[in-house]
Coordinates of C-alpha atoms in Angstrom, one line a residue:
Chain A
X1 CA -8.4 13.0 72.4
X2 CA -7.5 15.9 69.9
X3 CA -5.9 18.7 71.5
X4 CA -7.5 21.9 70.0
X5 CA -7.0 25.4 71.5
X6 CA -8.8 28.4 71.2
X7 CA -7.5 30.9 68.5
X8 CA -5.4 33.6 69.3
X9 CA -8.4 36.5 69.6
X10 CA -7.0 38.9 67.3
X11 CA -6.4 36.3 64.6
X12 CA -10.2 34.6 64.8
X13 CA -11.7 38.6 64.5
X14 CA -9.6 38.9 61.5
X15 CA -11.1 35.4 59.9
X16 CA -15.0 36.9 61.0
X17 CA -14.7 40.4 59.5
X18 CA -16.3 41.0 56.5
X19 CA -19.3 38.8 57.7
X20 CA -22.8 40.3 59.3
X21 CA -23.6 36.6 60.6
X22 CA -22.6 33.9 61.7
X23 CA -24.0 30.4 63.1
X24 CA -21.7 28.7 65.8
X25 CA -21.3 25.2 65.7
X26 CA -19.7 23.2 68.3
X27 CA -18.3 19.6 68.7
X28 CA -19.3 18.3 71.9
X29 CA -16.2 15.7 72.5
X30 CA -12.6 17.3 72.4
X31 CA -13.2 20.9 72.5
X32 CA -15.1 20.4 75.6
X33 CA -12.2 17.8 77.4
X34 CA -9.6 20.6 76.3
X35 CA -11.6 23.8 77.6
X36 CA -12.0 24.9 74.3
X37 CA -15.4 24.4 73.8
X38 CA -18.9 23.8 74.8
X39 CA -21.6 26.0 76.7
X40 CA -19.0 28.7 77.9
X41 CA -17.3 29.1 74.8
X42 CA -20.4 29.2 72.7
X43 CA -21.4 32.1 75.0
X44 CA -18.2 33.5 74.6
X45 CA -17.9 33.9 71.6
X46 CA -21.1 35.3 71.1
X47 CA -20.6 37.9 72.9
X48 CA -16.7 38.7 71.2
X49 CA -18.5 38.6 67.8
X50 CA -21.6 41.2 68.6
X51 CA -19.1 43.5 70.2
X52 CA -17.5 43.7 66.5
X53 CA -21.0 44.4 65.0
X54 CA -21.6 40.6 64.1
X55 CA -24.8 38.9 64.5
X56 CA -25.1 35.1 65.7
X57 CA -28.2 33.4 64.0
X58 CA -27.7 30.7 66.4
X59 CA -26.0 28.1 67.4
X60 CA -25.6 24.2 68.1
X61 CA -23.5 21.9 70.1
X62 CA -22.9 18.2 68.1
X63 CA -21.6 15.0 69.6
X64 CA -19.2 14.7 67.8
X65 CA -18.5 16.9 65.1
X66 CA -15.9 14.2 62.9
X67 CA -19.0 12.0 62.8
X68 CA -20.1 13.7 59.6
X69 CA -23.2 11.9 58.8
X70 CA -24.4 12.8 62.7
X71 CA -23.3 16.6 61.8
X72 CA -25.3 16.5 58.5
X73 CA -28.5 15.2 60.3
X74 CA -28.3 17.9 63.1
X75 CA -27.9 20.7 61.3
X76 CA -30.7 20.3 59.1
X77 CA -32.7 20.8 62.4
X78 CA -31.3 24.4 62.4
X79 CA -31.5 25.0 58.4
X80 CA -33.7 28.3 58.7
X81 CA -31.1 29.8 60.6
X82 CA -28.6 29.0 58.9
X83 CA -29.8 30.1 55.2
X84 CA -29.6 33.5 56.9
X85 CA -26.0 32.7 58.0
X86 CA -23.1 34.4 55.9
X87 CA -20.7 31.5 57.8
X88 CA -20.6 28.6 60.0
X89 CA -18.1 29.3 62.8
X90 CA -16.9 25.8 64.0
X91 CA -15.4 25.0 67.3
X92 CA -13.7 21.9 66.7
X93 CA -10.5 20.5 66.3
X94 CA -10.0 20.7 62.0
X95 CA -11.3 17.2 61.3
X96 CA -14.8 19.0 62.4
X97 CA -14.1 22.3 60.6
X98 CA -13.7 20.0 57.5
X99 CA -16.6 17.8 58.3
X100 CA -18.9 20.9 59.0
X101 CA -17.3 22.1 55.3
X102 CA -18.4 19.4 53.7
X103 CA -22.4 19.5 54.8
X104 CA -23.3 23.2 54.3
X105 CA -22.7 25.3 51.1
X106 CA -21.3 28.5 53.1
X107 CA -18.0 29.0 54.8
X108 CA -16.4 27.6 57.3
X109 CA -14.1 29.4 59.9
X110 CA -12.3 27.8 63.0
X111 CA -12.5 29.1 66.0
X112 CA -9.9 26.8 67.2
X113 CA -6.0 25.4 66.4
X114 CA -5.5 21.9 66.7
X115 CA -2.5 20.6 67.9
X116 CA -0.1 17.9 67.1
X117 CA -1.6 14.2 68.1
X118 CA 2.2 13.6 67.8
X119 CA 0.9 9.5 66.9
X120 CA -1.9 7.7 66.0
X121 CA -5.6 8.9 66.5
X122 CA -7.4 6.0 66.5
X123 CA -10.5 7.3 65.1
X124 CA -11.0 7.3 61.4
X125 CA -14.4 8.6 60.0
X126 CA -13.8 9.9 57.1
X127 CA -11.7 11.5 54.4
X128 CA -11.3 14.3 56.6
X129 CA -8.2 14.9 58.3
X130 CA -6.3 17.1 60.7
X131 CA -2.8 17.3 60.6
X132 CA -2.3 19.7 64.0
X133 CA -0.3 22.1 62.5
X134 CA -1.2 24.6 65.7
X135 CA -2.2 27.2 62.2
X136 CA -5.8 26.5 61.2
X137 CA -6.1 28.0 57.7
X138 CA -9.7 26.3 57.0
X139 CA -11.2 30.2 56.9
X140 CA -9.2 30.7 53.7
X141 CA -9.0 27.7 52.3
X142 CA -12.9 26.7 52.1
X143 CA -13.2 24.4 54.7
X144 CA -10.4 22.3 53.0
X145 CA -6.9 21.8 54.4
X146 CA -4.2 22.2 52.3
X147 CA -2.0 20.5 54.8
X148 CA -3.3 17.6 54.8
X149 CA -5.0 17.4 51.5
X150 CA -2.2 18.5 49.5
X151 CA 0.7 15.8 49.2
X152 CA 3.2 18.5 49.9
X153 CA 1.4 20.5 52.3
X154 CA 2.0 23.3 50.3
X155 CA 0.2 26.9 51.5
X156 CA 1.2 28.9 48.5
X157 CA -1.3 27.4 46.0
X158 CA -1.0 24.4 43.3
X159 CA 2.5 23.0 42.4
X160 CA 3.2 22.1 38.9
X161 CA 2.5 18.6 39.1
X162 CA -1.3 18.3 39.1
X163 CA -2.7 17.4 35.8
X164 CA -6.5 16.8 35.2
X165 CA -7.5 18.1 39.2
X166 CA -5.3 15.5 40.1
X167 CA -1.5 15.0 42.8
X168 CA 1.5 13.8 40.8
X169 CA 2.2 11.3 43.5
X170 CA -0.7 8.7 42.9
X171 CA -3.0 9.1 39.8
X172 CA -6.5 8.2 41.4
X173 CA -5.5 11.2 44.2
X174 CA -7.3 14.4 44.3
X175 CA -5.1 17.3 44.0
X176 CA -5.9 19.2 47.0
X177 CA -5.3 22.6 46.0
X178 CA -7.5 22.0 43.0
X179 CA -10.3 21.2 45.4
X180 CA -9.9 24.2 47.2
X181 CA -10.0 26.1 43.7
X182 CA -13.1 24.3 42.5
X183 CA -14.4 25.2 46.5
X184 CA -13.4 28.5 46.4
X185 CA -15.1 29.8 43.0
X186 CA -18.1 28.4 44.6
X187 CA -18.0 30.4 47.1
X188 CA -16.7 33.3 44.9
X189 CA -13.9 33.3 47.5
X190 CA -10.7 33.4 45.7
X191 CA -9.4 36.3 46.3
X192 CA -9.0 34.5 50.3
X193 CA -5.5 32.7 48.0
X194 CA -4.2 36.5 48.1
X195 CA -4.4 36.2 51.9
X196 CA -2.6 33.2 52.8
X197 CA 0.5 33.8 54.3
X198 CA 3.7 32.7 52.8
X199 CA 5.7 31.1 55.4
X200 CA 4.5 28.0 58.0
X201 CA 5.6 28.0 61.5
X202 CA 6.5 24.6 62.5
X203 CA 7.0 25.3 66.6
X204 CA 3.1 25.5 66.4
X205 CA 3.0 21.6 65.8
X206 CA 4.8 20.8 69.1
X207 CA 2.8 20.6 72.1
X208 CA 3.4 23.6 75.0
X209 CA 3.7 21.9 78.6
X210 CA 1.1 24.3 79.4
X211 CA -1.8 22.5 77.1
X212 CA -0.5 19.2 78.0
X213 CA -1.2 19.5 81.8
X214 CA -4.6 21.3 81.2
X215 CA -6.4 18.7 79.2
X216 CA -8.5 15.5 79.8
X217 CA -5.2 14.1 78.5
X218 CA -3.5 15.1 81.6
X219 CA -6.1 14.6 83.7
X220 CA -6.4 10.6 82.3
X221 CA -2.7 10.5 82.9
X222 CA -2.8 11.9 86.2
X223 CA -5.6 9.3 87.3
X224 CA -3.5 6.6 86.6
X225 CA -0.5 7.8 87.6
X226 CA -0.5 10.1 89.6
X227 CA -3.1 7.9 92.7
X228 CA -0.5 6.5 93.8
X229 CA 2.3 9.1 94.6
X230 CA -0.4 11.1 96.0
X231 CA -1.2 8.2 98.4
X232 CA 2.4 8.0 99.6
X233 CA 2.7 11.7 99.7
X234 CA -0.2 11.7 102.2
X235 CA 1.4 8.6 104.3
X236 CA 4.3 10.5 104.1
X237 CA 2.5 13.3 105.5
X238 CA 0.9 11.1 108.3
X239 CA 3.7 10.0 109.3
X240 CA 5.5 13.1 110.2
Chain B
X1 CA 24.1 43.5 37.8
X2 CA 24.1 39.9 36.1
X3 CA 24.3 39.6 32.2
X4 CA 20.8 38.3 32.3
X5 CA 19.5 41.0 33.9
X6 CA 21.2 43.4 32.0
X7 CA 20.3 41.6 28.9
X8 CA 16.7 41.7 29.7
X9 CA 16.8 45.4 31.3
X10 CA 17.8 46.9 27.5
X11 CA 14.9 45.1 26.5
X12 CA 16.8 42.2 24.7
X13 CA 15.5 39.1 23.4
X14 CA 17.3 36.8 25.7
X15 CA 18.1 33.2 25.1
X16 CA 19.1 30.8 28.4
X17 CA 19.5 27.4 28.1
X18 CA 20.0 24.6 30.8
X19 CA 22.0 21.6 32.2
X20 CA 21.4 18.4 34.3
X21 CA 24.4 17.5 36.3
X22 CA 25.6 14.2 36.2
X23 CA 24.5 11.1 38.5
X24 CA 27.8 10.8 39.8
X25 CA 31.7 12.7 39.6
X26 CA 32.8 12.5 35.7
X27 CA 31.6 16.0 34.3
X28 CA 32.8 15.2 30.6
X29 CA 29.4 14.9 29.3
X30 CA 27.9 17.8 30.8
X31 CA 30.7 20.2 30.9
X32 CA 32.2 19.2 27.9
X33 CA 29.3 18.3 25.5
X34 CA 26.6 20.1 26.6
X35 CA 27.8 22.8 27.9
X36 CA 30.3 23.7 25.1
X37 CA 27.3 23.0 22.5
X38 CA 25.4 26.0 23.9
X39 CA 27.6 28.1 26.0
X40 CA 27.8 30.9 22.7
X41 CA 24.7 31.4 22.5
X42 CA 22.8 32.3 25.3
X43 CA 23.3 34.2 28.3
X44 CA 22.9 31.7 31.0
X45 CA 22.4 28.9 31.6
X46 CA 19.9 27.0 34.5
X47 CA 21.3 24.4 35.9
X48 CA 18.8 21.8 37.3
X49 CA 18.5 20.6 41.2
X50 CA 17.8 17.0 41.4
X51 CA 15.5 17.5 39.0
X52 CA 12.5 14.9 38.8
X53 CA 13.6 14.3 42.2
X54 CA 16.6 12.2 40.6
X55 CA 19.9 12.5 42.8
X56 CA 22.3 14.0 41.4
X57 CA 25.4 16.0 42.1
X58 CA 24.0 19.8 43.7
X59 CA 23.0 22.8 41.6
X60 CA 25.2 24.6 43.4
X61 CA 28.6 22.7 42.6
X62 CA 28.3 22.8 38.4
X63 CA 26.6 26.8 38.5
X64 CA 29.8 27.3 40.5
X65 CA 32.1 25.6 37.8
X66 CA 30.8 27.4 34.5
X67 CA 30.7 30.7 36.8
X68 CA 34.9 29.9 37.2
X69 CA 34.6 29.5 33.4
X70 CA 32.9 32.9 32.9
X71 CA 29.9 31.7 31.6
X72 CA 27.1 32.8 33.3
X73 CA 24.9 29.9 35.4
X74 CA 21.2 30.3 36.9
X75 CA 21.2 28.6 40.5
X76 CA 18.3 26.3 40.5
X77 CA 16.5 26.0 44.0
X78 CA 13.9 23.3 44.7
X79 CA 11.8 23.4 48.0
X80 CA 12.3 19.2 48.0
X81 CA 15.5 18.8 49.4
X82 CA 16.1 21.2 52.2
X83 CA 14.7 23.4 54.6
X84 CA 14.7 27.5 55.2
X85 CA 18.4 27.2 57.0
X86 CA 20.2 25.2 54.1
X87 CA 18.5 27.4 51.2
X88 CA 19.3 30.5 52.6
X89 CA 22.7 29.2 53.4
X90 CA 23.0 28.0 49.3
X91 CA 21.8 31.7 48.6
X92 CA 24.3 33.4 49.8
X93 CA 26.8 30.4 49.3
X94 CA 26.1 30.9 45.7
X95 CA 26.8 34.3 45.9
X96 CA 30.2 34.6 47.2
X97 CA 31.1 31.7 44.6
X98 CA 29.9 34.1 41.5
X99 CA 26.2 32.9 41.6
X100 CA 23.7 36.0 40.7
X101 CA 20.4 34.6 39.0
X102 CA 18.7 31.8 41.2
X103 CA 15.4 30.6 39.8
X104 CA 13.0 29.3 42.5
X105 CA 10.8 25.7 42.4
X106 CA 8.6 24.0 44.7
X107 CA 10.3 20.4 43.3
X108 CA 8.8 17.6 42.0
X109 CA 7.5 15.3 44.9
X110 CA 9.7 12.9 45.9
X111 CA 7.7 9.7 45.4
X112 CA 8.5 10.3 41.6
X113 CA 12.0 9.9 41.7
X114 CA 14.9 7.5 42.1
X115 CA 14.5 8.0 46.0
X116 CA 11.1 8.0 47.1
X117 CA 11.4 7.0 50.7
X118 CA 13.3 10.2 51.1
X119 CA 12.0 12.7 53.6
X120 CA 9.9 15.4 51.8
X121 CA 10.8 18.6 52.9
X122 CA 9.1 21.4 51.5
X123 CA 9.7 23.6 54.4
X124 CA 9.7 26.5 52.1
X125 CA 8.1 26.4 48.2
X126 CA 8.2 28.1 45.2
X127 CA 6.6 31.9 46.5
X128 CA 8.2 31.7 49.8
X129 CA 11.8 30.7 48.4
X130 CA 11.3 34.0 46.1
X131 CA 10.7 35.3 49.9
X132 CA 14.0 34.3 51.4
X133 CA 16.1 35.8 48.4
X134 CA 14.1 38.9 48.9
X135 CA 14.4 39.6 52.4
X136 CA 18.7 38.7 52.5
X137 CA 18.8 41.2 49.6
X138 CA 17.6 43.9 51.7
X139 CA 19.7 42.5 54.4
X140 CA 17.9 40.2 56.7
X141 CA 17.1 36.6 56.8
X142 CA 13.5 35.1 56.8
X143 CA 13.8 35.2 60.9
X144 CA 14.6 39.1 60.4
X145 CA 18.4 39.1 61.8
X146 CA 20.9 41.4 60.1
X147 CA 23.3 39.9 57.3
X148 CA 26.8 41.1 57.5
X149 CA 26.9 42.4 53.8
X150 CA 23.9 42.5 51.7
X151 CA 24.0 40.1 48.4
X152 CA 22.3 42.9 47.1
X153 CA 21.9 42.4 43.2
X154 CA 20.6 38.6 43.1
X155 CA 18.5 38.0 40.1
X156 CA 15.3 36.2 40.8
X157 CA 14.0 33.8 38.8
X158 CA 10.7 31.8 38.7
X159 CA 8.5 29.4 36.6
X160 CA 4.7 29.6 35.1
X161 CA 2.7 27.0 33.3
X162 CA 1.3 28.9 30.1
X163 CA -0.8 25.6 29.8
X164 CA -2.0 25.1 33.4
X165 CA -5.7 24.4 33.6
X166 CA -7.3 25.9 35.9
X167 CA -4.8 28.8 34.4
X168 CA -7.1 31.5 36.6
X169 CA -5.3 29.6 39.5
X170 CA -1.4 29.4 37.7
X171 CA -2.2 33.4 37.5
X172 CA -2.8 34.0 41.2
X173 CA 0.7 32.0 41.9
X174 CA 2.4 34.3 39.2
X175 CA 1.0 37.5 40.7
X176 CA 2.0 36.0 44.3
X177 CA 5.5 34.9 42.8
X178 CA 5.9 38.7 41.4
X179 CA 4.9 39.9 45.0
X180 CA 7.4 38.3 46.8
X181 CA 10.4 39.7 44.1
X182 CA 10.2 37.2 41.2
X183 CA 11.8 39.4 38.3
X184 CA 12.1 37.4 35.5
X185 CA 9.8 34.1 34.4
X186 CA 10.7 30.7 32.6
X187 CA 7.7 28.7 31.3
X188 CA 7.2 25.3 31.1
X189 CA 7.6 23.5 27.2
X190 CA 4.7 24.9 25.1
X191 CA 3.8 23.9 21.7
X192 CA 0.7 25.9 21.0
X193 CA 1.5 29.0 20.3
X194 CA -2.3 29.8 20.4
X195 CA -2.6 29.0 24.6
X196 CA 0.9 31.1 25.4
X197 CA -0.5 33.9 23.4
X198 CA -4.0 33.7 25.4
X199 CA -1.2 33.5 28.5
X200 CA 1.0 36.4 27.6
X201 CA -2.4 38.8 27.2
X202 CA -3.1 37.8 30.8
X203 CA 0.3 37.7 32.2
X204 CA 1.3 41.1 30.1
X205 CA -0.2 43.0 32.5
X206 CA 2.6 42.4 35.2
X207 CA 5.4 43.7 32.9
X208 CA 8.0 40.9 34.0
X209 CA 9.7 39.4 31.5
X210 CA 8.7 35.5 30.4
X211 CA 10.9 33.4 28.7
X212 CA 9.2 30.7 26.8
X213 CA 9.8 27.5 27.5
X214 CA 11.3 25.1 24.8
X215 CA 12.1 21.5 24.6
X216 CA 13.0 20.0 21.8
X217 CA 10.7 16.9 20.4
X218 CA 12.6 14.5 19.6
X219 CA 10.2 12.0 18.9
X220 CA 6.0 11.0 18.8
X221 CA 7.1 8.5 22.1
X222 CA 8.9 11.3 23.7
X223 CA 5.5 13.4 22.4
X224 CA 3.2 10.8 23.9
X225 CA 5.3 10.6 27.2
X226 CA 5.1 14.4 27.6
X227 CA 1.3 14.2 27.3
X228 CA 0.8 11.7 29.3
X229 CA 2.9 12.6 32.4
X230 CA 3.8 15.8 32.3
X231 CA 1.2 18.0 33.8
X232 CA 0.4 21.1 31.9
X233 CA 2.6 20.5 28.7
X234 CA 0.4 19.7 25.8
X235 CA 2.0 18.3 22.1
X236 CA -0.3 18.7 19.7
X237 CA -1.2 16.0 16.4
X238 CA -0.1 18.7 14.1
X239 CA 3.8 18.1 15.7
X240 CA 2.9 14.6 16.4
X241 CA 2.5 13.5 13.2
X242 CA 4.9 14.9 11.2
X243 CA 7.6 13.1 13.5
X244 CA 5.9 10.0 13.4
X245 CA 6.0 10.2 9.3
X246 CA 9.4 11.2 9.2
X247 CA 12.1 8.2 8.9
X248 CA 14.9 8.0 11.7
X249 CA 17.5 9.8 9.8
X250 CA 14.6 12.8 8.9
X251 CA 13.6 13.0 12.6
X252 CA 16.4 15.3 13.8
X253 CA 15.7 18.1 11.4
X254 CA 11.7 17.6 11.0
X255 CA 11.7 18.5 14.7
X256 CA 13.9 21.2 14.5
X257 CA 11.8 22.5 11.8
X258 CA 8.8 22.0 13.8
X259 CA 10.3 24.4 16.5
X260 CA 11.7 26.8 14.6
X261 CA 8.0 27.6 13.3
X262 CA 6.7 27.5 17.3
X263 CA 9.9 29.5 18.3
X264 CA 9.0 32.3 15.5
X265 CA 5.2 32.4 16.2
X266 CA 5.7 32.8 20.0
X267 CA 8.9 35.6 19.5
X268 CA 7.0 38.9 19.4
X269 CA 4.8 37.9 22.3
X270 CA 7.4 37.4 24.7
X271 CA 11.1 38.2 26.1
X272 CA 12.8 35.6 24.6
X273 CA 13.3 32.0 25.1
X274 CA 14.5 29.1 27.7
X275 CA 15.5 26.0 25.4
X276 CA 15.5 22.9 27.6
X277 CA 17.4 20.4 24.5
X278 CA 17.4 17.3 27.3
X279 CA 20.5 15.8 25.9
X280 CA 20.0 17.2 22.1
X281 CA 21.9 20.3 22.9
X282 CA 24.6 19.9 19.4
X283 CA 21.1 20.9 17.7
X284 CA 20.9 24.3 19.4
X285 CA 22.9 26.4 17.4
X286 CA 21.0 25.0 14.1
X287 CA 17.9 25.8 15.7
X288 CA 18.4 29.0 17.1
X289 CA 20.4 30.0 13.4
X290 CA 17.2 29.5 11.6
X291 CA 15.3 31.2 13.9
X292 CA 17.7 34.6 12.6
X293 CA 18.9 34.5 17.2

């Protein structure tokens, strides 16, 4: 289970402005466990965007959305729609936002923060990956995170060690920050690296009580742990 | 106001040079040798923090030691080693020791040096460093509380890459840089004086001073090496070969020679010049003599 929240409001209207259209893709496993996806939120957010004057092309929901090839041979289903799409907004944890990046030729803007797995995922599909940073920054960064594709995790741009697109740390590595270059002049997007802001808030990586206890992750842990002090509060109950 | 500010406010061409502090507590080679070698001749002088993520002891310790010696020391600052507490803390540390020009680095990553199951930090890097020496100078630290006295005339001090491909890129971190209060620029070591002029007509436009970058050649390996792991620095065959021609004895002054001709190509299209000598420092006052500085 990756935790992913909704995006502050404010924050997601700020990533959507500047674009007439949008299609809304949506990752049928997590997002829909944590409450931050599925039918609902597609409607949702449909409605938030026409209110600000932007049009939703359509929209899709994708089990599951870090299965890229699965992602790649949905969305070709809905390719008429989305030629007239200016963005792809993707409701996902980021492994999806990045996933969803990496099969369309058009940005890609989160409509959700993922949050810290705080251990091992146990799923590994591909080369993308989320690092739960509670900050998603894929909107400005062309689908490609700079937390977890840059060996530093740097949001200020390249550090002086890449040579020949590549990270000083391992030679045959891709230097992230070059990839979201070479990403961003294709979209004719850099002037999003003027936007970034400067400073990272770590508190966002811990997890608040609040979305622990309102997850399928609590919800599993309260199945198996919670039966059996709910039994002996009953015969506790019966007894009196 | 610090003597490299000053220095590059009247429109000076301005000369700073640089130390490594030593891996461990006997200062005679670095205070002593090359310190003394350059201290006459330029302004200031950077001294390094762990630099190629090599432990050694801090930046702050040996800027504090020249600044007791009058000589005028540039606070290095690397993102690697410590979080937005402790480098705010060595800000204003620095300052009530003497310390007024502090150059901000992201660091070299950690894997590449003598410690590489160290804990990266990079809490901060090189832009939002420049952020935190901005804010306490107009009083507040990065989580906005009040300072009790403002260290009000800090110099700051960052790097560029004239030889950074994609450069379009190395230009959007310089303009960032200048945002967040950079006000004067080191480059990395250039040898072709035709890329840092194509720089300096893009970077002109900010009116911030750059000093080139400089280090010394000393030999076709050390050439070789520099081309081959340092990112962004460039030698080119026309110094190559020369060096490798030249017998042992020769070497010393062919590559002094070979610098002097960079140094006075690249003079008019800059502010003046950061010489990195890397252990050749008793050759700086023959170089910079030739060059008429």
């Amino acid at each position: 289970m990756v935790v992913n929240v909704p995006k502050p409001g404010k924050e997601l209207i700020e990533m959507v402005s500047g674009y007439k259209s949008l299609f809304i893709v949506a990752c049928g496993g997590c997002p829909v466990g944590c409450d931050s996806g599925g039918k609902p939120r597609i409607d949702e957010l449909t409605e938030q965007l026409s209110k600000n004057g932007i049009e939703v092309e359509g929209s899709t929901e994708i089990d599951f959305l870090c299965n890229k090839a699965l992602v790649g041979s949905k969305l070709i289903y809905h390719i008429e729609k989305l030629k007239k799409s200016q963005a792809v907004l993707v409701i996902s944890c980021g492994i999806g936002v990045q996933a969803t990046g990496n099969m369309i030729d058009i940005p890609v803007i989160p409509a959700n923060d993922t949050l810290s797995s705080q251990g091992m995922q146990g799923l590994w599909p591909s080369s993308e990956r989320c690092a739960g940073c509670g900050t998603c920054y894929l909107a400005l960064t062309g689908g490609i995170c700079p937390i977890t594709m840059c060996s530093k995790s740097l949001i200020n741009g390249m550090c002086g060690g890449q040579h020949d697109g590549k990270c000083e740390v391992e030679n045959e590595r891709d230097c992230g920050w070059n990839l979201i270059y070479i990403r961003l002049n294709e979209l004719g997007k850099l002037e999003n690296l003027k936007k970034l802001p400067r400073l990272r808030d770590y508190r966002k990586m811990d997890v608040p009580d609040k979305e622990r206890t309102t997850t399928r992750w609590a919800l599993e842990k309260a199945e198996i742990y919670s039966a059996p002090v709910l039994n002996s509060e009953k015969e506790e109950a019966s007894n009196e | 106001m610090s003597k490299l500010q000053e220095s590059l406010e009247q429109g000076k061409f301005t000369i700073t040079g640089e130390v490594g502090p030593p891996k461990g507590v006997d200062l005679e080679h670095c205070m002593d040798k090359e310190v003394s070698y350059i201290k006459d001749r330029v302004v200031a002088i950077n001294v390094t923090d762990n630099q190629s993520s090599v432990m050694r002891i801090s930046s702050l310790s040996i800027c504090t030691l020249l600044a007791r010696q009058g000589l005028e020391p540039i606070l290095q600052i690397t993102a690697r080693d410590r979080n937005r507490l402790a480098i705010q803390g060595d800000i204003l540390g620095g300052y009530v020791l003497g310390i007024r020009n502090i150059l901000a680095l992201t660091g070299d990553h950690n894997s590449a040096g003598d410690h590489p199951e160290s804990k990266p930090v990079f809490d901060l890097d090189s832009v939002s460093i420049l952020t935190a020496m901005n804010s306490l100078k107009n009083g507040k630290d990065l989580a906005g509380q009040e300072l009790e006295g403002v260290p009000g005339d800090i110099f700051c001090g960052a790097i560029v890459t004239p030889g950074a491909d994609p450069i379009e890129m190395q230009l959007i971190k310089m303009e960032r840089k200048i945002e967040e209060g950079a006000q004067f620029f080191q480059t990395q070591a250039i040898y072709d004086s035709k890329v840092f002029e194509n720089f300096m007509d893009k970077a002109s436009k900010y009116k911030v001073p750059v000093l080139c970058g400089i280090v010394i050649i000393k030999s076709a390996g050390m050439a070789n090496y520099m081309n081959n792991f340092v990112p962004g620095v460039q030698v080119p065959d026309s110094m190559i070969t020369p060096l490798k021609e030249a017998s042992k004895e020769d070497r010393p002054k062919k590559s002094i020679e070979l610098m002097v001709e960079f140094i006075k190509e690249v003079k008019p299209m800059c502010q003046g010049l950061h010489i990195m000598a890397m252990g050749w420092e008793k050759y700086v006052p023959e170089l910079l003599d030739m060059c008429d500085l």
